[in-house]
Coordinates of C-alpha atoms in Angstrom, one line a residue:
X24 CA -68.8 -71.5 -56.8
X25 CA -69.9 -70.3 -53.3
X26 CA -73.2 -68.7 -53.1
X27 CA -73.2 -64.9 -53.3
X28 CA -75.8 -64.9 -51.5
X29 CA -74.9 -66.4 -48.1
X30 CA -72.9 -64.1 -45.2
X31 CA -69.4 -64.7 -45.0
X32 CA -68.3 -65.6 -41.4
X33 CA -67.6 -62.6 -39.3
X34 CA -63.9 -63.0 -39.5
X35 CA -64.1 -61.7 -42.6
X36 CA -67.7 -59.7 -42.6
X37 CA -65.8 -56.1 -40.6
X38 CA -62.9 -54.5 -41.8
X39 CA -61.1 -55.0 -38.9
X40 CA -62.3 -58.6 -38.2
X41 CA -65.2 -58.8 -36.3
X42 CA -69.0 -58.5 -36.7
X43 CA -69.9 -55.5 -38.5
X44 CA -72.0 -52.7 -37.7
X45 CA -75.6 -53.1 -39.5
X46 CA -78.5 -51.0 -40.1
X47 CA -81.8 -51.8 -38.4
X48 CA -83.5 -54.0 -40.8
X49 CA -86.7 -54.6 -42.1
X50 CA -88.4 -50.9 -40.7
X51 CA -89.0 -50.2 -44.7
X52 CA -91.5 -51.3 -47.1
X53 CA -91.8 -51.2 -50.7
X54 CA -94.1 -48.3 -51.3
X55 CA -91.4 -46.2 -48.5
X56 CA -88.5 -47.2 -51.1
X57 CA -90.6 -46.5 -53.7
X58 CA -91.6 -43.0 -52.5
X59 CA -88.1 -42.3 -51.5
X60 CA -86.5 -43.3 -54.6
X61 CA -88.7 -40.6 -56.9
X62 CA -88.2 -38.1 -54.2
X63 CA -84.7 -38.4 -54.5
X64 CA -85.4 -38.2 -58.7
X65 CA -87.1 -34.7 -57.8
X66 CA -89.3 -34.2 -60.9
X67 CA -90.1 -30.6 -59.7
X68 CA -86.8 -29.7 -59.1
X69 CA -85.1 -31.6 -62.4
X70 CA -88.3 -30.7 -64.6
X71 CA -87.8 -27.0 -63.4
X72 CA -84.6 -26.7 -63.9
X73 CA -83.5 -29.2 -66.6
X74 CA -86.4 -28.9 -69.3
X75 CA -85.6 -25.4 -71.4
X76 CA -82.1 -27.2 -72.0
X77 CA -83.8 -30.5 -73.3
X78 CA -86.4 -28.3 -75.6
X79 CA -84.3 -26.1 -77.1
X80 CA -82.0 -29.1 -78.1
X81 CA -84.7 -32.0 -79.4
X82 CA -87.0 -29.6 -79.9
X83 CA -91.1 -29.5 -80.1
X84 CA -90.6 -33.3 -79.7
X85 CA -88.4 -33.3 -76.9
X86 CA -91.4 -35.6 -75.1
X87 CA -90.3 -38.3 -77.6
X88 CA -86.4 -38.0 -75.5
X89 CA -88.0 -38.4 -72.2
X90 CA -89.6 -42.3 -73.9
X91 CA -86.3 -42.5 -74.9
X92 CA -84.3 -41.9 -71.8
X93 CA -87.4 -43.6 -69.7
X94 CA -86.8 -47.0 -71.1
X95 CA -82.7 -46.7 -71.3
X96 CA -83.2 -46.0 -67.4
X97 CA -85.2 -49.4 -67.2
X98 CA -82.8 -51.2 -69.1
X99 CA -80.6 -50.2 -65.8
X100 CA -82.9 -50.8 -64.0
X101 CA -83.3 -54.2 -65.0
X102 CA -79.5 -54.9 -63.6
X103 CA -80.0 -53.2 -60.4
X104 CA -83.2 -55.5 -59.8
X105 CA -81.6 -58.4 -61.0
X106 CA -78.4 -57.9 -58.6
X107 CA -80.5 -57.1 -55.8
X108 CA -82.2 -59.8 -56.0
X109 CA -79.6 -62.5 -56.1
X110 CA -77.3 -60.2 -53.7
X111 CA -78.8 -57.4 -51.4
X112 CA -76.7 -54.6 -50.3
X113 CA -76.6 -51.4 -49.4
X114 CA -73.2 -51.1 -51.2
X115 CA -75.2 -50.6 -54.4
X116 CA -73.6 -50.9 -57.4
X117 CA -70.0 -50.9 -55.5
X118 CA -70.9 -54.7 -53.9
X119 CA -72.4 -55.8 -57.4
X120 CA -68.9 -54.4 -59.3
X121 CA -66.8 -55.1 -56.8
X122 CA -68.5 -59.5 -56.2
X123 CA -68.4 -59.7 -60.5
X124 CA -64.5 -58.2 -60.9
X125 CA -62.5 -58.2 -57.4
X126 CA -61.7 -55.7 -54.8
X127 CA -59.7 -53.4 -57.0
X128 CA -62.9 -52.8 -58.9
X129 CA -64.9 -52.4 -55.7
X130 CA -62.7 -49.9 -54.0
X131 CA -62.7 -48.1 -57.3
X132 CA -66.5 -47.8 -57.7
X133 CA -66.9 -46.7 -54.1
X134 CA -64.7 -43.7 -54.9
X135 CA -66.1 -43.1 -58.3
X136 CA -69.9 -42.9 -57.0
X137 CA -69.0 -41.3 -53.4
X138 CA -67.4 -38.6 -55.6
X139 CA -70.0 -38.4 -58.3
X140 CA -72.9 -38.7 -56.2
X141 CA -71.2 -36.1 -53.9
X142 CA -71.0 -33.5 -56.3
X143 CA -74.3 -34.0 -57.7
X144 CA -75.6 -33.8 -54.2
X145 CA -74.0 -30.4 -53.8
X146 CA -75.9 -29.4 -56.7
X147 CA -79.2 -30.3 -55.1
X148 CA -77.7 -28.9 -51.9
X149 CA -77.2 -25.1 -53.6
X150 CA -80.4 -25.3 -55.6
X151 CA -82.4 -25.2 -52.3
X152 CA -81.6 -22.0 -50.8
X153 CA -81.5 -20.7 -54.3
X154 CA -85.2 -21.7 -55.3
X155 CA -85.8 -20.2 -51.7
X156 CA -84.0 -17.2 -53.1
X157 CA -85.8 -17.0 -56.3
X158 CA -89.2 -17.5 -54.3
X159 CA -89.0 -15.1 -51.7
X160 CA -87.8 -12.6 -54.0
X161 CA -90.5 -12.6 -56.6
X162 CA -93.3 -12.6 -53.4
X163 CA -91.7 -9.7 -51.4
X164 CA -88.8 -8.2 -53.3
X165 CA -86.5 -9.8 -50.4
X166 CA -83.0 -10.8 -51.5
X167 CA -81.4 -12.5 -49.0
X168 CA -78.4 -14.8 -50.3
X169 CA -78.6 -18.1 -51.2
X170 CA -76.3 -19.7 -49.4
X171 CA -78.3 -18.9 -46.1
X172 CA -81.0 -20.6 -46.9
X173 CA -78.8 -23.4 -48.4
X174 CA -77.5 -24.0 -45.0
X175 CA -80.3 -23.7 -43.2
X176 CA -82.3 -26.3 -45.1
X177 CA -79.8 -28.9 -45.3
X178 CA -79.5 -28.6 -41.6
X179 CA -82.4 -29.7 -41.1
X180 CA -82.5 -32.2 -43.4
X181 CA -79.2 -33.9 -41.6
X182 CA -81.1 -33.6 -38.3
X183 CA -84.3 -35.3 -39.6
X184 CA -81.5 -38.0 -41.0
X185 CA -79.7 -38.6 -38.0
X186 CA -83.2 -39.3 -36.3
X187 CA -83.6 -42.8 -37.9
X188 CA -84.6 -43.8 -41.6
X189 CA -87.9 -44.1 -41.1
X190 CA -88.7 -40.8 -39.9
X191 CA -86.7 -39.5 -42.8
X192 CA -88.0 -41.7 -45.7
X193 CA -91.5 -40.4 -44.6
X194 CA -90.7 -37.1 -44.8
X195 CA -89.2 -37.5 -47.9
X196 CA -92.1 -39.1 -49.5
X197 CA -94.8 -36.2 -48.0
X198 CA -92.7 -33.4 -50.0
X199 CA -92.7 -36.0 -53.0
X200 CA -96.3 -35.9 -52.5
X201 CA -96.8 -32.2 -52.6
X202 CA -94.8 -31.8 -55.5
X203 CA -96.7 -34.5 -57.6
X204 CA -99.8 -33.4 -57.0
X205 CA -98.6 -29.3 -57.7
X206 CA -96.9 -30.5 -61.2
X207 CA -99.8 -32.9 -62.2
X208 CA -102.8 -29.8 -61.4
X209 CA -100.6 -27.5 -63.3
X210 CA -100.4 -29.8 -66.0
X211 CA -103.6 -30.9 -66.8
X212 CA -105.0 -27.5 -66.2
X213 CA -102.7 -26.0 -68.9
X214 CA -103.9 -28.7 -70.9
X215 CA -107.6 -28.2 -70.4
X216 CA -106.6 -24.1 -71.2
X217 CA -105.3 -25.2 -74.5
X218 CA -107.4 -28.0 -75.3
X219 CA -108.5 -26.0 -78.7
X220 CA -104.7 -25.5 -79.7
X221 CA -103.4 -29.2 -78.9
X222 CA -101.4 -30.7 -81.3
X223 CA -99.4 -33.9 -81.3
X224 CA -96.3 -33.0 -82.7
X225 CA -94.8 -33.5 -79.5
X226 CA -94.9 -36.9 -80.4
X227 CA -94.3 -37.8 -83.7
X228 CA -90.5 -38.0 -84.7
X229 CA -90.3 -35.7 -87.5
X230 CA -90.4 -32.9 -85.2
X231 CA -87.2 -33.5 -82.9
X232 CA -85.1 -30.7 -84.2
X233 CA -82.1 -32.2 -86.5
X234 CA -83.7 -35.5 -86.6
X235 CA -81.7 -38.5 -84.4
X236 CA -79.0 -36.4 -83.9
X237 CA -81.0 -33.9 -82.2
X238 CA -83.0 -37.3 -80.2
X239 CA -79.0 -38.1 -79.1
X240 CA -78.1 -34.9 -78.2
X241 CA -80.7 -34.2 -75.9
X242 CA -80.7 -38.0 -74.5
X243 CA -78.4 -37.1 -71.8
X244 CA -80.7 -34.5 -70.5
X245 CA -83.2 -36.4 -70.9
X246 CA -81.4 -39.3 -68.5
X247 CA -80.5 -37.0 -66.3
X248 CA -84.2 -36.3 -64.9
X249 CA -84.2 -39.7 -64.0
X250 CA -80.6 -39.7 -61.9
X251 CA -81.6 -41.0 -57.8
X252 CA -83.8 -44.1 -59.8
X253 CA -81.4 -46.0 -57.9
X254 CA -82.1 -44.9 -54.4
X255 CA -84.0 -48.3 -53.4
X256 CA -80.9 -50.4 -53.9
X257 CA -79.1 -48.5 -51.2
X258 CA -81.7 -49.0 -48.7
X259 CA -81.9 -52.5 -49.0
X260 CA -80.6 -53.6 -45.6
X261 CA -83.6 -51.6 -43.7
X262 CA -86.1 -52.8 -46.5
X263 CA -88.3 -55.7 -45.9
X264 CA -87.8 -58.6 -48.1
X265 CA -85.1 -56.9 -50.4
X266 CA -84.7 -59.5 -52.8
X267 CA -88.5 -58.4 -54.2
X268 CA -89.2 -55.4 -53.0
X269 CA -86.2 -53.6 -54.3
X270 CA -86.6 -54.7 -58.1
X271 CA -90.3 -53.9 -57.9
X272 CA -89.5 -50.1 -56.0
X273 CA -86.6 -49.7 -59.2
X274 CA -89.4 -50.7 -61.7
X275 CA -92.5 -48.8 -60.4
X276 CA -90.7 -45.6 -60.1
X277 CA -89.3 -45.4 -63.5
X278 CA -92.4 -46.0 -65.1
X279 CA -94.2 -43.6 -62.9
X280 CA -91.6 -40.9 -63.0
X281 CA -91.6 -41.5 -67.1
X282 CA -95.5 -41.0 -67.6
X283 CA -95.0 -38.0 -65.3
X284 CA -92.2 -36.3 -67.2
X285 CA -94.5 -36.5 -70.2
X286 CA -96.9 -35.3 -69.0
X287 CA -95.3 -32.6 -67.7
X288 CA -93.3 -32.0 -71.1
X289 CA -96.5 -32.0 -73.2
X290 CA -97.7 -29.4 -70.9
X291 CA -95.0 -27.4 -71.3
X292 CA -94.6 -26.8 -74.4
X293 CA -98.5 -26.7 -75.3
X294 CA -98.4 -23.7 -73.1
X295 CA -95.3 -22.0 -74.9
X296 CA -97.7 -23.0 -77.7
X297 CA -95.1 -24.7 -79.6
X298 CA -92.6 -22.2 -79.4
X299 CA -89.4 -23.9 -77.8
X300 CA -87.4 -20.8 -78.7
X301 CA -89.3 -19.0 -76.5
X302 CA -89.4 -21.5 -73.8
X303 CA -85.7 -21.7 -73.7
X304 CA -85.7 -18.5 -73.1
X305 CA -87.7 -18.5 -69.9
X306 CA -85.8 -19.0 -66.8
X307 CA -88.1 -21.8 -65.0
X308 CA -90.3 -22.8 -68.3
X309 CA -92.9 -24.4 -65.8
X310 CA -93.6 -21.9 -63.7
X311 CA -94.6 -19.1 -66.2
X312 CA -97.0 -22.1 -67.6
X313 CA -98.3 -21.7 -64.3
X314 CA -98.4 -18.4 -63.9
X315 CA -100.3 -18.0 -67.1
X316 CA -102.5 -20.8 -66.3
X317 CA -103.0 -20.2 -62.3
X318 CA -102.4 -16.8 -62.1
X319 CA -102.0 -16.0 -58.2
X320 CA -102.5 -19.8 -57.6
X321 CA -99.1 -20.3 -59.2
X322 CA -97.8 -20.0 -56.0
X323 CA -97.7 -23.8 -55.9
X324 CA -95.9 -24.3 -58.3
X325 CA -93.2 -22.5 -56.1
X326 CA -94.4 -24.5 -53.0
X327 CA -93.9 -27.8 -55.6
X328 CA -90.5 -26.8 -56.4
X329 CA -89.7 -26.4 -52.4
X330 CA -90.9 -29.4 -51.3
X331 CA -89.2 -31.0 -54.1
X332 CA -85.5 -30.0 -53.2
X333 CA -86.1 -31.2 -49.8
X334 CA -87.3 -34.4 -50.9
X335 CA -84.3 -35.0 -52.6
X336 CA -82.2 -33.8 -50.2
X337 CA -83.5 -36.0 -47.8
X338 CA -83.3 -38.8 -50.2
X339 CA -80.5 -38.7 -51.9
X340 CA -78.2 -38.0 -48.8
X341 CA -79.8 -40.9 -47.1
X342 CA -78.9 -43.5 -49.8
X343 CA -75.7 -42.7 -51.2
X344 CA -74.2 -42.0 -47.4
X345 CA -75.7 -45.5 -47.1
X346 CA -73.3 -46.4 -50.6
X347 CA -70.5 -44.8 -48.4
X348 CA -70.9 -46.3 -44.9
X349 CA -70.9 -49.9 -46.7
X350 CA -67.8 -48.9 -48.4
X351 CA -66.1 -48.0 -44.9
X352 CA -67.8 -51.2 -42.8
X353 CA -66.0 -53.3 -45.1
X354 CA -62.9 -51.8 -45.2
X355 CA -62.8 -50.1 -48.8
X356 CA -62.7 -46.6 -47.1
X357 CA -61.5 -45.8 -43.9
X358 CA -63.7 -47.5 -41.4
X359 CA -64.7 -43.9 -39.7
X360 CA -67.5 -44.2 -42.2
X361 CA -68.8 -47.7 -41.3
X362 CA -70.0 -46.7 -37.7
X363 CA -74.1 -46.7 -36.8
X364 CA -75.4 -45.1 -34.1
X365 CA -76.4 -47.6 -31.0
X366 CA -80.1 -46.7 -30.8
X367 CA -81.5 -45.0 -33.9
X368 CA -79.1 -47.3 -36.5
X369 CA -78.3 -44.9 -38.6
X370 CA -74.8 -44.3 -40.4
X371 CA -74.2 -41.1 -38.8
X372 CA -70.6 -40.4 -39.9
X373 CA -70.9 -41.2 -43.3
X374 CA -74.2 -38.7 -43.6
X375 CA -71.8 -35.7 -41.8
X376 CA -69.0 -36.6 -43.4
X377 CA -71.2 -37.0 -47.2
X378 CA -72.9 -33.7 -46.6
X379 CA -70.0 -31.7 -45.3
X380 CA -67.7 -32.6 -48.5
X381 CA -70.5 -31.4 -50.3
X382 CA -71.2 -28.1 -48.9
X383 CA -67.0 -27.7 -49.1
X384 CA -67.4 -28.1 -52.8
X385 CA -70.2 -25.3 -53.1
X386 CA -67.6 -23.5 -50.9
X387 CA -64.5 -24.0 -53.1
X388 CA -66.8 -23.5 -56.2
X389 CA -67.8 -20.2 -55.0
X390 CA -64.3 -19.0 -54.1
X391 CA -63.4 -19.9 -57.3
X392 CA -65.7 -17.6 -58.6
X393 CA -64.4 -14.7 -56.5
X394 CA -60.8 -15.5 -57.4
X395 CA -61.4 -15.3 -61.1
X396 CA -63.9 -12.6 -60.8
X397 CA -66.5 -14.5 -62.9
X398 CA -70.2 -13.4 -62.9
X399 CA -69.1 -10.0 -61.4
X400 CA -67.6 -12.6 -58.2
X401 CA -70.6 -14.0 -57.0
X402 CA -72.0 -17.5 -57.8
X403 CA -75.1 -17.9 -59.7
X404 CA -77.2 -21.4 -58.2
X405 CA -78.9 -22.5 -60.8
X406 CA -76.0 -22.0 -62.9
X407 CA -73.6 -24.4 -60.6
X408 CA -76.6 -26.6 -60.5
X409 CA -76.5 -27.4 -63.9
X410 CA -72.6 -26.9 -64.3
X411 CA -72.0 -29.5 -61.3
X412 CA -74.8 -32.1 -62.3
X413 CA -72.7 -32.9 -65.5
X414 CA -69.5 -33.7 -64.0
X415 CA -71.2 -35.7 -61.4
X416 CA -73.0 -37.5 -63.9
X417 CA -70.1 -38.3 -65.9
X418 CA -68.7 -40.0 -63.0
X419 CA -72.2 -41.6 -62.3
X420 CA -72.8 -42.9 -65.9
X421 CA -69.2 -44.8 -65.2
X422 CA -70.3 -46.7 -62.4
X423 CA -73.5 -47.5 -64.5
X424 CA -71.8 -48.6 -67.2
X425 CA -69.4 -51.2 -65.2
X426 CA -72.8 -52.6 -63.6
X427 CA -74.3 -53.4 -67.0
X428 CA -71.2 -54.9 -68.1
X429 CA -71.0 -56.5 -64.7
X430 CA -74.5 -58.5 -64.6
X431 CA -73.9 -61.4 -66.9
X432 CA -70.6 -62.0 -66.2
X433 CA -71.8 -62.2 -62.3
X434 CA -75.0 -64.7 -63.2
X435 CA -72.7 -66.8 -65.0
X436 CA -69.9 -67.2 -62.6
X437 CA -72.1 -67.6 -59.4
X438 CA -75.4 -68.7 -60.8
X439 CA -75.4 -70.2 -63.9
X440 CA -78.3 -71.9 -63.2
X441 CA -80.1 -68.7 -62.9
X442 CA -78.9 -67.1 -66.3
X443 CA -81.2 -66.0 -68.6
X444 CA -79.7 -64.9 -72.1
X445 CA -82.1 -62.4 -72.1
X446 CA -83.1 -60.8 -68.9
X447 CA -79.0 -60.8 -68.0
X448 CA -77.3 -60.8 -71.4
X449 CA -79.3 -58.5 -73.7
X450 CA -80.7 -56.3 -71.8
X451 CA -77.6 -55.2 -69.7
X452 CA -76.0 -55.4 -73.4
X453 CA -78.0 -52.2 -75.0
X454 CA -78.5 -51.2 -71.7
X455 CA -74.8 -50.4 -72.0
X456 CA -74.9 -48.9 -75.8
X457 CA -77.4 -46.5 -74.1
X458 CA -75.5 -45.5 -71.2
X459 CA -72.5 -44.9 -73.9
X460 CA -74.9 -42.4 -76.1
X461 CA -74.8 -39.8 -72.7
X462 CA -71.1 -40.5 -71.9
X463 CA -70.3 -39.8 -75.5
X464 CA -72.5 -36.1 -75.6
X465 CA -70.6 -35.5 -71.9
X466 CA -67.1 -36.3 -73.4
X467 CA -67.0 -34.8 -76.8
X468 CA -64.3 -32.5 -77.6
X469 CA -65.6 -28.7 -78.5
X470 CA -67.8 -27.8 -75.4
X471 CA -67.7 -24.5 -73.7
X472 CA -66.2 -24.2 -70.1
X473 CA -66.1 -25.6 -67.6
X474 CA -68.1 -28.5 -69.3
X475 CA -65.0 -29.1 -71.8
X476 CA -62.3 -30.1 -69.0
X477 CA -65.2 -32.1 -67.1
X478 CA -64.3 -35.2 -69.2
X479 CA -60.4 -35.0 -68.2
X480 CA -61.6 -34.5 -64.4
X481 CA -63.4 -37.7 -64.6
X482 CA -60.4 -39.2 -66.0
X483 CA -58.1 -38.4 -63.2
X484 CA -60.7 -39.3 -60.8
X485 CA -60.9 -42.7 -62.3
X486 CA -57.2 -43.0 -62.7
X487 CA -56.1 -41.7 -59.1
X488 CA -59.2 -44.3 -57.8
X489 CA -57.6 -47.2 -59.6
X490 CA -54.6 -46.3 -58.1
X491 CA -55.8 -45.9 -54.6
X492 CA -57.3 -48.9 -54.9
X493 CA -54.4 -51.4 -55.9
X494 CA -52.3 -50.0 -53.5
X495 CA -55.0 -50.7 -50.6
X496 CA -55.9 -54.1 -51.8
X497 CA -51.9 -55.1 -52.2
X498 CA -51.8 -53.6 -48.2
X499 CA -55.2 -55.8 -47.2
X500 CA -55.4 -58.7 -49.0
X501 CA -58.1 -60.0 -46.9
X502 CA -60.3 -57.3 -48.8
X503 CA -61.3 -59.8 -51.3
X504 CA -63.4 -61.8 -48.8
X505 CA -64.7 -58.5 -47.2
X506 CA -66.6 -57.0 -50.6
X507 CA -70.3 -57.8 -50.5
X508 CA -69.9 -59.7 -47.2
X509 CA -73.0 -58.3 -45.4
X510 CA -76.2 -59.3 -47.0
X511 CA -79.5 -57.5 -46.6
X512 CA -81.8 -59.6 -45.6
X513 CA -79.7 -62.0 -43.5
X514 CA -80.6 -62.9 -40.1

C-alpha cells in the first residue's frame, strides 16, 4: 500500500488538476490550537446554557455524567490524534473517512459535518446577541432585539477571520481567557461560601436520579459540552509540526475542559444547595450562583458568558469553514469554496459562504415561527439554541461514529506496521458504543417537537448526501485520488 502520508502529485492534488490552493503553514503552535480548541468548546456559554438540562435529568450527581462524557470524548479523541498523526488535514474527519472507505464516503461526510456543524454554529451565532439581550436588559431595562446584536457581533467576528488566522486564534484564546478565569473565581468562591454545607453526593453514584438510566439519559448532555474538542484537527495545515502537536492540543483540552466542568458543576449545585429542582428551574443556574455569591460583582459572570460566545464564534467558524474549504480544494464540493486569499491565506469564501448559511437558517427558523404563530410569533434564543444544538449534533455524532469505525480499518490497510490492538482497535471500539449511547437518547421515538422529527431530518440528510455523493463520484472518477491529497505538513 502507498503511504497515506506522502502528497499525491499535483495532477491529482486540485480539483481541477493543478496545484491546489493552501493555507499559510506553520503560523500556529500548540498552545494557539489548544486555546482555540476550548474556545470553540465555550464552557461559559455551554455550562450556562446546557447545565439545568443535565441536573434535572442525572440529578445531584450529574458531576459523575460530565466523568462520564469527559472520557467518552477522549476515547474520540484518541482517533482524531491517531489520524492526525499518520495523516494531517484540515479535512478533519472528512479526509480520515473519506482515505479508510473511498470517495463516496468522503463527499458524504463533508456534507454531513458542513450541515451539522452549520447548524450548530447558528446556534452559537443566535445565542450571542441574545446573551447581549439578556445582559443589557437586566443592567438598564433596555430591550433591544436579539437579532441586532447577533449580526453585529458575528460581523465582526468574520472581519477579524478574514484578517488571517493568527490574528483570529489570538483573539479567540483572550476571550477563552476571560471566561475561564470568571467561571473558575465564581466557582471556588461559591465553594468557599458553602464550605460548612459541602457534601459529596455529587459524586458518589447512588445519587444520579434513576440510577444508569438516569447516567445514560443525561450522557448526551453531558457530551454535548464538550462539542468544538475537535477544532485542532482542522487547523492542522497552519499548525506547526501537526503530526504532534494536534494529538497533544486534542488531549490537553479535554482533560482541562473535563476538570473544569466539574468544577463548575460541583459549584453549582452546592450553591442550589442540593436542590436540582430548583436549579432547573432557574434560567442561567450559574449566574444566580453568582449573584448570590458576588452580588454586584456578578457582573462577570455576564462579562464571562460574552467573551465566551465570541470565543466560539471565532473558533468554531474558523475550523469547520476550514472542514469546508478542504472539501471544495479537492473537488468534493464545488470548488468556489476551495479559494484562499493571496496575502493573508485565509479561506475566505468558505468562511462567507459557512456563516451566511448559517444566519439563513436563524432566518428561516425565525419565519417559521411567525408563520405558525408559535411563542406569540417571535423567536426565543436560548430556546433555538438548545432546539438547533440537537439536530446538529445528531448529524455530528454520525460523522464521529464513522471515524471510530474508520481508525482500525485505516491502520491496518495503510500501516500495519503501526497497528496497535489497543490504541487503534479497542479504544475506537467503545469509543463507538459510547458515541451510540447519545445517538440512541437523540433518536428515540416519544420526544416532544421539534426534537421528535430531528432523527428523520438526519436521515434524509444522510440519505440525499449519499446520493449526492455517488452521483458526483460516477461524474469524476478521478475523485478517488483527490481525497486527503494535501497533507499538512508537507513542504
Amino acid at each position: 500500500m502507498s503511504d497515506p502520508g506522502a502528497v499525491r502529485p499535483s495532477s491529482t492534488a486540485g480539483p481541477a488538476g493543478g496545484e491546489p490552493q493552501r493555507l499559510r503553514g506553520g503560523v500556529l503552535g500548540m498552545a494557539d490550537i489548544a486555546a482555540a480548541t476550548m474556545a470553540n468548546v465555550g464552557p461559559a456559554m455551554s455550562f450556562f446554557f446546557g447545565f439545568a438540562f443535565l441536573a434535572t435529568t442525572a440529578g445531584v450527581a450529574s458531576p459523575l455524567t460530565i466523568v462520564a462524557a469527559g472520557v467518552a470524548v477522549a476515547l474520540l479523541g484518541n482517533t482524531l490524534a491517531e489520524f492526525s498523526r499518520a495523516h494531517p488535514s484540515a479535512g478533519s474527519f472528512i479526509t480520515f473517512v473519506g482515505r479508510t472507505f473511498g470517495p463516496v464516503s468522503a463527499v458524504t461526510t463533508a456534507l454531513l459535518a458542513g450541515l451539522g456543524y452549520i447548524i450548530a454554529m447558528a446556534s452559537v451565532i443566535a445565542i450571542s446577541g441574545g446573551f447581549v439581550q439578556i445582559t443589557l436588559h437586566h443592567y438598564t431595562g433596555v430591550d433591544l432585539p436579539w437579532i441586532i446584536w447577533t449580526l453585529l457581533l458575528t460581523g465582526l467576528s468574520v472581519v477579524l477571520m478574514l484578517r488571517g488566522v493568527v490574528v483570529s486564534t489570538k483573539w479567540a484564546g483572550y476571550f477563552f481567557g476571560v471566561e475561564m478565569l470568571v467561571l473558575v473565581v465564581v466557582s471556588v468562591a461559591t465553594i468557599v461560601e458553602h464550605r460548612g454545607d459541602l457534601s459529596a453526593a455529587p459524586f458518589l453514584p447512588g445519587h444520579i436520579s434513576h440510577g444508569l438510566s438516569g447516567l445514560a439519559a443525561g450522557f448526551p448532555l453531558a457530551v454535548y459540552l464538550f462539542i468544538g474538542w475537535e477544532n485542532s484537527a482542522a487547523l492542522a495545515e497552519e499548525t506547526e509540526n501537526p503530526r504532534r502537536n494536534v494529538g497533544r492540543a486534542v488531549f490537553s483540552s479535554i482533560a482541562i475542559m473535563t476538570v473544569s466542568y466539574i468544577l463548575f458543576a460541583y459549584a453549582t449545585v452546592t450553591g442550589f444547595g442540593y436542590d436540582t429542582d430548583r436549579l432547573g428551574e432557574a434560567r442561567i443556574p450559574f449566574i444566580d450562583v453568582a449573584h448570590h455569591t458576588l452580588g454586584a460583582l456578578a457582573f462577570l459572570a455576564y462579562v464571562g458568558g460574552l467573551t465566551s460566545t465570541l470565543g466560539v464564534l471565532i473558533a468554531g467558524i474558523n475550523s469547520q469553514a476550514r472542514l469546508v474549504f478542504n472539501a471544495g480544494r479537492e473537488g468534493l464540493l464545488p470548488s468556489f469554496f476551495g479559494y484562499v486569499h493571496p496575502t493573508r491565506r485565509t479561506p475566505n469564501n468558505a468562511i462567507i459562504t459557512f456563516t451566511a448559511t448559517a444566519l439563513l437558517i436563524i432566518g428561516v427558523w425565525g419565519l417559521g415561527h411567525l408563520l405558525g404563530g408559535a411563542d406569540g410569533g417571535s423567536m426565543n434564543p436560548v430556546v433555538f439554541f438548545t432546539e438547533t444544538s440537537t439536530l446538529g449534533a445528531i448529524l455530528i455524532l454520525l460523522v464521529y461514529l464513522a471515524s471510530n469505525i474508520a481508525l482500525p480499518l485505516y491502520y491496518r490497510r495503510y500501516r500495519p506496521q503501526e497497528f496497535r490492538t489497543v490504541r487503534h482497535l479497542v479504544l475506537p471500539a467503545i469509543g463507538t458504543l459510547a458515541i451510540l449511547v447519545p445517538l440512541y437518547y437523540l433518536a428515540k421515538p416519544g420526544q416532544p417537537a421539534p426534537y421528535n422529527w430531528f432523527p428523520y431530518a438526519a436521515l434524509a440528510a444522510l440519505l440525499a448526501a449519499v446520493g449526492y455523493a455517488t452521483l458526483l463520484v460516477r461524474r469524476d472518477p478521478g475523485l478517488a485520488d483527490r481525497v486527503g491529497s494535501v497533507v499538512a505538513d508537507a513542504e
